[in-house]
Coordinates of C-alpha atoms in Angstrom, one line a residue:
X1 CA 43.8 -9.0 -4.7
X2 CA 44.1 -12.5 -2.9
X3 CA 44.4 -11.3 1.0
X4 CA 42.1 -9.3 2.9
X5 CA 43.3 -5.7 3.4
X6 CA 43.3 -3.6 6.5
X7 CA 40.5 -1.4 5.7
X8 CA 39.5 1.8 7.7
X9 CA 36.1 1.3 9.6
X10 CA 34.7 4.2 7.5
X11 CA 35.6 2.5 4.2
X12 CA 34.1 -0.8 5.5
X13 CA 30.9 0.8 6.3
X14 CA 30.9 2.6 3.0
X15 CA 31.7 -0.6 1.2
X16 CA 28.5 -2.4 3.4
X17 CA 26.4 0.5 1.9
X18 CA 27.3 0.0 -1.8
X19 CA 26.9 -3.8 -1.4
X20 CA 23.3 -3.3 0.4
X21 CA 22.4 -0.7 -2.6
X22 CA 23.1 -3.8 -5.2
X23 CA 21.2 -6.3 -3.0
X24 CA 18.3 -3.9 -2.8
X25 CA 18.2 -3.5 -6.6
X26 CA 17.6 -7.4 -6.8
X27 CA 15.0 -7.6 -3.9
X28 CA 13.1 -4.6 -5.7
X29 CA 13.0 -6.3 -8.9
X30 CA 11.9 -9.6 -7.5
X31 CA 8.8 -7.9 -6.1
X32 CA 7.7 -5.4 -8.5
X33 CA 6.8 -8.0 -11.3
X34 CA 4.3 -9.5 -9.4
X35 CA 2.3 -6.3 -9.2
X36 CA 3.0 -5.5 -13.1
X37 CA 1.7 -8.9 -14.2
X38 CA -1.8 -7.7 -14.7
X39 CA -1.1 -4.5 -16.4
X40 CA 1.3 -6.6 -18.7
X41 CA -1.5 -8.9 -19.5
X42 CA -3.9 -5.8 -20.5
X43 CA -4.3 -5.5 -24.3
X44 CA -4.5 -1.8 -24.0
X45 CA -2.3 -0.8 -21.3
X46 CA 0.1 -3.6 -21.6
X47 CA 1.6 -6.1 -24.2
X48 CA -1.7 -8.2 -24.2
X49 CA 0.5 -11.1 -22.5
X50 CA -1.2 -14.5 -22.2
X51 CA -0.6 -16.6 -19.0
X52 CA 1.9 -18.5 -20.9
X53 CA 4.2 -15.4 -21.6
X54 CA 3.4 -14.0 -18.1
X55 CA 4.8 -17.4 -16.7
X56 CA 8.1 -17.2 -19.1
X57 CA 8.3 -13.5 -18.3
X58 CA 9.0 -14.6 -14.4
X59 CA 10.3 -17.9 -15.0
X60 CA 13.1 -16.9 -17.5
X61 CA 14.4 -14.5 -15.0
X62 CA 14.5 -17.1 -12.3
X63 CA 15.9 -19.8 -14.7
X64 CA 18.8 -17.9 -15.5
X65 CA 19.3 -17.0 -12.0
X66 CA 19.1 -20.4 -10.7
X67 CA 21.4 -21.9 -13.3
X68 CA 24.2 -19.4 -13.6
X69 CA 24.4 -18.4 -10.0
X70 CA 27.1 -21.1 -9.0
X71 CA 29.1 -20.5 -12.4
X72 CA 29.2 -16.8 -11.3
X73 CA 31.2 -17.9 -8.2
X74 CA 33.7 -19.5 -10.2
X75 CA 34.1 -16.2 -12.1
X76 CA 34.6 -14.2 -9.1
X77 CA 37.4 -16.5 -8.0
X78 CA 39.1 -16.1 -11.4
X79 CA 38.6 -12.6 -12.6
X80 CA 38.0 -11.0 -9.1
X81 CA 34.5 -10.2 -7.5
X82 CA 34.7 -6.6 -8.1
X83 CA 34.8 -7.2 -11.8
X84 CA 32.0 -9.9 -11.8
X85 CA 29.8 -7.7 -9.7
X86 CA 30.2 -4.6 -12.2
X87 CA 29.9 -6.8 -15.2
X88 CA 26.4 -8.0 -13.5
X89 CA 25.2 -4.5 -12.8
X90 CA 25.9 -3.5 -16.4
X91 CA 24.0 -6.6 -17.7
X92 CA 21.4 -5.8 -15.4
X93 CA 20.9 -2.2 -16.3
X94 CA 20.9 -2.5 -19.9
X95 CA 18.4 -5.3 -19.7
X96 CA 16.3 -3.5 -17.5
X97 CA 15.9 -0.9 -20.2
X98 CA 15.4 -3.3 -22.9
X99 CA 12.6 -4.7 -20.9
X100 CA 11.3 -1.1 -20.1
X101 CA 10.9 -0.8 -23.9
X102 CA 10.1 -4.2 -24.9
X103 CA 7.7 -3.9 -28.3
X104 CA 6.1 -7.5 -27.4
X105 CA 6.2 -10.2 -24.8
X106 CA 8.8 -12.1 -26.4
X107 CA 11.3 -9.3 -26.0
X108 CA 10.2 -8.9 -22.6
X109 CA 10.7 -12.6 -21.9
X110 CA 14.2 -12.4 -23.7
X111 CA 15.1 -9.0 -21.3
X112 CA 14.0 -10.7 -18.4
X113 CA 16.3 -13.7 -18.8
X114 CA 19.2 -11.3 -19.4
X115 CA 18.3 -9.5 -15.9
X116 CA 18.8 -13.1 -14.7
X117 CA 22.1 -13.3 -15.9
X118 CA 22.9 -10.1 -14.5
X119 CA 21.4 -11.0 -10.9
X120 CA 23.3 -14.4 -11.3
X121 CA 26.7 -12.5 -11.3
X122 CA 25.7 -9.9 -8.6
X123 CA 24.6 -12.2 -5.8
X124 CA 27.4 -14.4 -5.3
X125 CA 30.1 -11.6 -6.0
X126 CA 28.2 -9.3 -3.3
X127 CA 28.4 -11.5 -0.7
X128 CA 32.2 -12.8 -1.4
X129 CA 32.9 -9.1 -1.3
X130 CA 31.2 -8.6 2.1
X131 CA 33.2 -11.8 3.6
X132 CA 36.4 -10.3 2.2
X133 CA 35.6 -6.9 3.8
X134 CA 35.0 -7.9 7.1
X135 CA 36.1 -10.3 9.6
X136 CA 35.5 -11.9 13.1
X137 CA 32.5 -10.4 15.1
X138 CA 32.3 -7.5 12.8
X139 CA 31.6 -9.6 9.8
X140 CA 28.6 -11.2 11.9
X141 CA 27.2 -7.7 12.4
X142 CA 27.5 -6.7 8.9
X143 CA 25.9 -9.8 7.5
X144 CA 23.0 -9.0 9.9
X145 CA 22.7 -5.2 8.8
X146 CA 23.4 -6.5 5.1
X147 CA 20.2 -8.7 5.4
X148 CA 17.8 -5.9 6.1
X149 CA 18.2 -4.9 2.3
X150 CA 16.0 -7.7 1.9
X151 CA 13.3 -6.7 4.0
X152 CA 13.5 -3.0 2.5
X153 CA 12.9 -4.4 -0.9
X154 CA 10.1 -6.7 0.2
X155 CA 8.4 -4.0 1.5
X156 CA 9.1 -1.1 -0.6
X157 CA 8.8 -3.1 -4.2
X158 CA 4.9 -3.6 -4.5
X159 CA 4.5 -0.1 -3.2
X160 CA 7.1 1.3 -5.6
X161 CA 5.5 -0.5 -8.6
X162 CA 2.0 0.4 -7.7
X163 CA 3.1 4.1 -7.5
X164 CA 4.9 4.0 -10.9
X165 CA 2.0 2.3 -12.6
X166 CA -0.5 4.7 -11.4
X167 CA 1.4 7.7 -12.7
X168 CA 3.7 6.1 -15.7
X169 CA 3.6 3.2 -18.1
X170 CA 4.5 -0.4 -17.3
X171 CA 8.2 0.1 -18.4
X172 CA 8.8 2.6 -15.7
X173 CA 9.0 -0.4 -13.4
X174 CA 12.1 -1.5 -15.2
X175 CA 13.5 1.7 -16.2
X176 CA 13.8 2.8 -12.5
X177 CA 16.7 0.4 -12.2
X178 CA 19.0 2.1 -14.4
X179 CA 19.7 5.3 -12.1
X180 CA 20.1 2.9 -9.1
X181 CA 22.8 0.8 -11.1
X182 CA 24.9 4.1 -12.1
X183 CA 25.0 5.0 -8.5
X184 CA 26.1 1.7 -7.4
X185 CA 28.7 1.6 -10.1
X186 CA 30.2 4.7 -9.0
X187 CA 30.6 3.3 -5.5
X188 CA 32.0 0.3 -6.6
X189 CA 34.7 2.2 -8.7
X190 CA 35.7 4.3 -5.8
X191 CA 35.4 1.9 -2.7
X192 CA 35.7 -1.7 -3.5
X193 CA 38.9 -3.5 -3.9
X194 CA 39.1 -6.2 -6.5
X195 CA 39.0 -9.4 -4.1
X196 CA 39.8 -12.7 -5.8
X197 CA 40.4 -16.4 -4.4
X198 CA 44.1 -17.5 -4.4
X199 CA 42.8 -20.7 -6.0
X200 CA 40.7 -20.4 -9.0
X201 CA 37.8 -22.8 -9.5
X202 CA 37.3 -24.1 -13.1
X203 CA 34.6 -23.0 -15.1
X204 CA 31.9 -25.7 -15.2
X205 CA 30.4 -25.0 -18.8
X206 CA 29.1 -28.5 -19.5
X207 CA 27.1 -28.4 -16.3
X208 CA 25.9 -25.0 -16.9
X209 CA 24.6 -26.0 -20.6
X210 CA 23.0 -28.8 -19.4
X211 CA 21.2 -27.0 -16.3
X212 CA 20.0 -24.3 -18.2
X213 CA 18.6 -26.6 -21.2
X214 CA 16.9 -29.0 -18.9
X215 CA 15.4 -26.5 -16.7
X216 CA 14.1 -24.6 -20.0
X217 CA 12.9 -27.6 -21.6
X218 CA 11.1 -28.7 -18.5
X219 CA 9.4 -25.5 -18.0
X220 CA 8.5 -25.4 -21.8
X221 CA 6.4 -28.5 -21.6
X222 CA 4.9 -27.6 -18.3
X223 CA 3.8 -24.2 -19.5
X224 CA 2.8 -25.8 -23.0
X225 CA 0.3 -27.8 -21.2
X226 CA -1.5 -24.7 -19.9
X227 CA -1.5 -23.5 -23.5
X228 CA -3.2 -26.6 -25.1
X229 CA -5.0 -27.6 -22.0
X230 CA -3.6 -31.2 -22.4
X231 CA -1.1 -33.3 -21.3
X232 CA -1.0 -36.1 -23.5
X233 CA 0.4 -34.0 -26.8
X234 CA 3.6 -34.6 -28.1
X235 CA 4.7 -31.0 -28.0
X236 CA 3.9 -31.4 -24.0
X237 CA 5.2 -34.5 -23.0
X238 CA 8.5 -34.5 -25.0
X239 CA 9.9 -31.4 -23.6
X240 CA 9.2 -32.5 -20.3
X241 CA 11.0 -36.0 -21.1
X242 CA 14.0 -33.9 -22.6
X243 CA 14.2 -31.8 -19.7
X244 CA 14.6 -34.9 -17.3
X245 CA 17.0 -36.8 -19.2
X246 CA 19.1 -33.4 -19.7
X247 CA 18.8 -32.6 -15.7
X248 CA 19.6 -36.5 -15.2
X249 CA 23.1 -35.8 -17.3
X250 CA 23.8 -32.6 -15.7
X251 CA 23.7 -34.7 -12.3
X252 CA 26.0 -37.6 -13.8
X253 CA 28.3 -34.6 -15.0
X254 CA 28.6 -33.2 -11.8
X255 CA 29.4 -36.4 -10.2
X256 CA 32.5 -37.1 -12.3
X257 CA 33.9 -33.7 -11.9
X258 CA 36.8 -33.2 -9.8
X259 CA 35.9 -29.9 -8.5
X260 CA 31.8 -29.4 -9.4
X261 CA 30.2 -26.1 -8.9
X262 CA 27.0 -28.2 -7.9
X263 CA 27.7 -30.9 -6.0
X264 CA 24.9 -33.8 -6.1
X265 CA 26.7 -35.7 -3.4
X266 CA 25.6 -33.5 -0.8
X267 CA 22.1 -34.1 -1.2
X268 CA 22.6 -37.8 -0.3
X269 CA 23.0 -36.6 3.3
X270 CA 19.8 -36.6 5.2
X271 CA 19.5 -33.4 6.9
X272 CA 21.1 -31.5 4.0
X273 CA 19.3 -33.3 1.2
X274 CA 15.9 -33.6 3.1
X275 CA 16.1 -30.1 4.4
X276 CA 16.7 -28.3 0.7
X277 CA 14.0 -30.7 -0.7
X278 CA 11.6 -29.4 1.9
X279 CA 12.8 -25.5 1.1
X280 CA 12.5 -26.2 -2.6
X281 CA 9.2 -27.5 -2.1
X282 CA 8.2 -24.4 -0.1
X283 CA 9.5 -22.0 -2.8
X284 CA 7.5 -24.2 -5.3
X285 CA 4.5 -23.1 -3.5
X286 CA 5.6 -19.5 -2.6
X287 CA 6.2 -19.0 -6.4
X288 CA 2.7 -20.4 -7.5
X289 CA 0.8 -18.5 -4.8
X290 CA 2.2 -15.4 -5.6
X291 CA 1.4 -15.9 -9.3
X292 CA -2.1 -16.4 -8.5
X293 CA -2.1 -13.5 -5.8
X294 CA -1.1 -10.8 -8.4
X295 CA -4.3 -11.6 -10.6
X296 CA -6.7 -11.9 -7.7
X297 CA -6.2 -8.7 -6.3
X298 CA -5.7 -6.4 -9.5
X299 CA -8.0 -8.6 -11.9
X300 CA -10.6 -10.3 -10.1
X301 CA -11.1 -7.9 -7.2
X302 CA -10.1 -4.5 -9.4
X303 CA -7.6 -3.3 -7.3
X304 CA -5.2 -0.4 -8.7
X305 CA -1.5 -1.1 -8.8
X306 CA -1.1 0.9 -5.9
X307 CA -3.7 -0.7 -3.9
X308 CA -2.5 -4.3 -4.6
X309 CA 1.1 -3.1 -3.6
X310 CA -0.2 -1.8 0.0
X311 CA -2.4 -4.9 0.2
X312 CA 0.7 -6.8 -0.2
X313 CA 2.8 -5.2 2.8
X314 CA 1.7 -7.8 5.4
X315 CA 3.7 -10.6 3.6
X316 CA 6.8 -8.6 3.6
X317 CA 6.0 -7.3 7.1
X318 CA 5.5 -10.9 8.5
X319 CA 8.6 -12.2 7.0
X320 CA 10.7 -9.4 8.6
X321 CA 9.2 -10.3 12.0
X322 CA 9.7 -13.7 11.4
X323 CA 13.2 -13.7 10.4
X324 CA 14.3 -12.9 14.1
X325 CA 11.7 -14.9 15.7
X326 CA 12.5 -18.2 14.2
X327 CA 15.9 -18.4 15.6
X328 CA 15.3 -17.5 19.0
X329 CA 12.5 -20.2 19.3
X330 CA 15.1 -22.5 17.9
X331 CA 17.3 -21.7 20.7
X332 CA 14.8 -22.2 23.0
X333 CA 13.1 -25.3 21.6
X334 CA 14.3 -27.2 18.8
X335 CA 14.6 -26.7 15.1
X336 CA 12.1 -29.5 14.4
X337 CA 9.6 -28.3 17.0
X338 CA 9.7 -24.6 15.6
X339 CA 10.1 -25.0 11.8
X340 CA 8.0 -28.2 11.1
X341 CA 4.8 -26.6 12.3
X342 CA 5.6 -23.3 10.7
X343 CA 5.9 -24.9 7.3
X344 CA 2.6 -26.6 7.9
X345 CA 1.0 -23.1 8.9
X346 CA 2.4 -21.6 5.8
X347 CA 1.0 -24.5 3.7
X348 CA -2.5 -23.9 5.1
X349 CA -2.6 -20.4 4.5
X350 CA -1.8 -21.0 0.9
X351 CA -4.7 -23.7 1.0
X352 CA -6.7 -20.7 2.5
X353 CA -6.8 -18.9 -1.1
X354 CA -9.7 -21.7 -1.7
X355 CA -12.0 -19.6 0.5
X356 CA -11.3 -16.2 -1.1
X357 CA -13.9 -14.7 -3.3
X358 CA -14.9 -11.7 -5.2
X359 CA -16.2 -10.1 -1.9
X360 CA -14.0 -11.6 0.9
X361 CA -13.2 -8.4 3.5
X362 CA -10.0 -7.0 2.9
X363 CA -9.1 -7.3 6.6
X364 CA -9.1 -11.1 6.4
X365 CA -6.7 -11.5 3.6
X366 CA -4.6 -9.0 5.2
X367 CA -4.4 -11.3 8.3
X368 CA -3.9 -14.5 6.0
X369 CA -1.0 -12.9 4.1
X370 CA 0.6 -11.7 7.6
X371 CA 0.4 -15.2 9.0
X372 CA 1.9 -16.6 5.9
X373 CA 4.7 -14.3 5.9
X374 CA 5.4 -14.8 9.3
X375 CA 5.5 -18.5 9.2
X376 CA 7.6 -18.5 6.1
X377 CA 10.3 -16.1 7.6
X378 CA 10.4 -18.5 11.0
X379 CA 11.6 -21.6 8.7
X380 CA 13.8 -20.1 6.0
X381 CA 16.4 -18.5 8.4
X382 CA 16.8 -21.4 10.7
X383 CA 16.6 -24.1 8.4
X384 CA 19.2 -22.7 6.1
X385 CA 21.7 -22.1 8.9
X386 CA 21.2 -25.9 10.2
X387 CA 21.6 -26.9 6.5
X388 CA 24.8 -25.2 5.9
X389 CA 26.1 -25.7 9.6
X390 CA 25.5 -29.6 8.9
X391 CA 28.5 -29.5 6.4
X392 CA 32.2 -29.2 7.1
X393 CA 33.6 -25.8 7.0
X394 CA 35.5 -26.2 3.6
X395 CA 32.2 -27.5 2.0
X396 CA 30.1 -24.4 3.2
X397 CA 30.8 -22.7 -0.5
X398 CA 29.5 -25.6 -2.3
X399 CA 26.4 -26.1 0.1
X400 CA 25.3 -22.6 -0.5
X401 CA 25.5 -23.0 -4.4
X402 CA 23.3 -26.0 -4.1
X403 CA 20.7 -24.6 -1.7
X404 CA 20.3 -21.4 -3.7
X405 CA 20.2 -23.6 -7.0
X406 CA 17.5 -25.9 -5.2
X407 CA 15.3 -22.8 -4.2
X408 CA 15.4 -21.2 -7.5
X409 CA 14.7 -24.2 -9.6
X410 CA 11.6 -24.7 -7.1
X411 CA 10.7 -21.4 -8.0
X412 CA 11.1 -21.9 -11.8
X413 CA 8.8 -25.3 -11.7
X414 CA 6.4 -23.5 -9.1
X415 CA 5.5 -20.9 -11.6
X416 CA 5.1 -23.1 -14.7
X417 CA 3.0 -25.7 -12.5
X418 CA 1.1 -23.3 -10.8
X419 CA 0.1 -21.1 -14.1
X420 CA -0.6 -24.2 -16.0
X421 CA -3.0 -25.4 -13.3
X422 CA -4.8 -22.0 -13.4
X423 CA -4.9 -21.8 -17.4
X424 CA -6.2 -25.5 -17.7
X425 CA -9.0 -25.1 -14.9
X426 CA -10.0 -21.7 -16.0
X427 CA -10.7 -22.8 -19.7
X428 CA -12.6 -25.6 -18.5
X429 CA -14.6 -23.2 -16.2
X430 CA -15.3 -20.6 -18.8
X431 CA -16.5 -22.8 -21.7
X432 CA -20.0 -23.2 -20.7
X433 CA -20.4 -19.3 -20.5
X434 CA -19.1 -19.3 -24.2
X435 CA -21.8 -20.9 -25.8
X436 CA -23.9 -18.2 -27.0
X437 CA -20.5 -15.9 -27.8
X438 CA -19.5 -15.4 -31.4
X439 CA -16.1 -17.1 -32.4
X440 CA -13.6 -14.3 -32.2
X441 CA -14.9 -13.4 -28.8
X442 CA -14.8 -17.1 -27.7
X443 CA -11.0 -17.5 -28.8
X444 CA -10.0 -14.2 -26.8
X445 CA -12.1 -15.2 -23.7
X446 CA -10.4 -18.6 -23.5
X447 CA -7.0 -17.3 -23.2
X448 CA -7.3 -15.5 -19.8
X449 CA -9.6 -14.1 -17.6
X450 CA -7.7 -10.6 -18.4
X451 CA -8.6 -10.9 -22.1
X452 CA -12.3 -11.9 -21.5
X453 CA -12.8 -9.0 -19.6
X454 CA -11.3 -6.6 -22.2
X455 CA -13.1 -8.2 -24.6
X456 CA -16.5 -8.2 -22.7
X457 CA -16.0 -4.3 -22.1
X458 CA -15.5 -3.7 -25.9
X459 CA -18.4 -5.5 -26.9
X460 CA -20.6 -4.7 -23.9
X461 CA -21.1 -8.0 -22.7
X462 CA -21.1 -7.8 -18.7
X463 CA -22.2 -11.3 -17.9
X464 CA -18.9 -12.4 -19.8
X465 CA -16.9 -10.2 -17.4
X466 CA -18.7 -11.9 -14.3
X467 CA -18.2 -15.3 -15.7
X468 CA -14.6 -14.8 -16.2
X469 CA -14.2 -13.8 -12.8
X470 CA -16.0 -16.7 -11.4
X471 CA -13.9 -19.0 -13.6
X472 CA -10.5 -17.3 -12.2
X473 CA -11.8 -17.5 -8.8
X474 CA -12.6 -21.4 -9.4
X475 CA -9.3 -21.9 -10.9
X476 CA -7.4 -20.2 -8.1
X477 CA -9.5 -22.6 -5.4
X478 CA -8.2 -25.6 -7.2
X479 CA -4.7 -24.3 -7.6
X480 CA -4.5 -23.3 -3.9
X481 CA -5.2 -27.0 -2.8
X482 CA -2.5 -28.2 -5.0
X483 CA -0.3 -25.5 -3.8
X484 CA -1.1 -26.5 -0.4
X485 CA -0.5 -30.2 -0.8
X486 CA 2.9 -29.5 -2.1
X487 CA 4.0 -27.4 1.0
X488 CA 2.4 -29.9 3.4
X489 CA 4.8 -32.7 1.6
X490 CA 7.5 -30.2 2.1
X491 CA 6.6 -30.1 6.1
X492 CA 6.5 -33.8 5.9
X493 CA 10.0 -34.0 4.5
X494 CA 11.4 -31.6 6.9
X495 CA 10.2 -33.6 9.9
X496 CA 12.0 -36.5 8.3
X497 CA 15.0 -34.5 7.6
X498 CA 15.0 -33.2 11.0
X499 CA 14.8 -36.4 13.0
X500 CA 16.4 -36.2 16.5
X501 CA 19.2 -38.4 15.4
X502 CA 20.5 -36.1 13.3
X503 CA 22.9 -33.3 14.3
X504 CA 20.8 -30.4 13.2
X505 CA 17.7 -31.5 14.8
X506 CA 19.4 -31.7 18.3
X507 CA 21.4 -28.7 17.6
X508 CA 20.0 -24.9 17.2
X509 CA 21.8 -23.0 15.0
X510 CA 23.4 -19.8 15.6
X511 CA 20.6 -17.3 16.1
X512 CA 22.8 -14.4 14.2
X513 CA 23.3 -16.9 11.0
X514 CA 19.8 -17.9 11.3
X515 CA 18.5 -14.3 11.2
X516 CA 20.6 -13.3 8.2
X517 CA 19.9 -16.6 6.4
X518 CA 16.3 -16.1 6.4
X519 CA 16.1 -12.8 4.5
X520 CA 19.0 -13.7 2.3
X521 CA 17.4 -17.1 1.4
X522 CA 14.9 -15.9 -0.6
X523 CA 16.6 -14.1 -3.1

């Protein structure tokens, strides 16, 4: 179907409900894993995954999501967005079951990558169907309603994960996706027409392969550095170098393609390129901070999964409140005046992790998380709206693909770098406490704080457990400083990108666009 049909209001609302269910599925999955990481690291109740394997369990999903999303849009234009959406849901459900019953960390990583493929097919098709279903003012209203699924997912995900982990095994956080997918597929089959573009975009297979292999090699080198606690080894710098070369080749290929899925030329525009760089740096910092936060609450502080999920709610609440607040403030003042300070505050809250300890009052942590979520929510919507608005209408689709890819790439690298910093600093900090410990115990304790606590309990060495906690806290403090500096650099880049001479700095974006972009942008 290449033209938008006239649909009854009831059918439009029913289609919107199905699309929101699909979006909620993605957001729930994005948030439940952070609560599950500590359990996956447990040698008894999980998979005894080391930090590198946990980085890959998170990063493989994001890597596939980042590199396949722009290709998925072209598939929808060619085969129909309903077909692509249904295929994505089937892949997502099947890989969720695979992840739930993974026998080791390697299987989980592969399953998570497959889940990323499913998500990459779901998201563009979801939004395309919504744009075909609604027109005029109804589209703006539908987008605003649709965006609430992100807030619900952010708030419900950690609590759902905690509830499942407190009563079932770790695989239940993935298995719960299957019945939701069955319900969504039934709704799609009954309600959703197979919209497709009258002009099919060519599939960019060369760009897809180069981007996947380049990011994978780069992430492998960065994560490997944490495993061996050194940067000078050939198995560290060679993958990093290969990744950089492949990504450079990806850019060159996209520059020569007549209709590129990812158009690097757009990044040469100061507002669009600088704004995307700032958001990419913000997502880098957010991914690293989330990685630390999961191990801090459950590992160092001893929170149960449910307690950790509830303790994470202020971040989601802050983001939900910040999403509509940011555009309103931009309308009153200016984009630069509102968003640059908000991004600076977000950076400082991440740096404040350097002051958290084993006995920090919970109320202080909750206030910190709320302010962090609020400031990030105020940034994402208005900046995203301004970036897309800075482009001609016919380039909005290409701009959206670039923006989403840059964000997810920032997340992949943030997880890799953040986890590597934590691993290297932890090993250096725990080493003095291992002098009088037997060799096998030393080896286990060096892997991670989780392994050290387990072996300390098994061998009745409480001093080793305390040393592991202290080493982790020190590693988190050092990592927090680096994360803060990255986010502060993002704020400086944003100030440059939104100079008053630029169109986006002087013209406030549509508040409705900003509100929906804020929550959609973090997917």
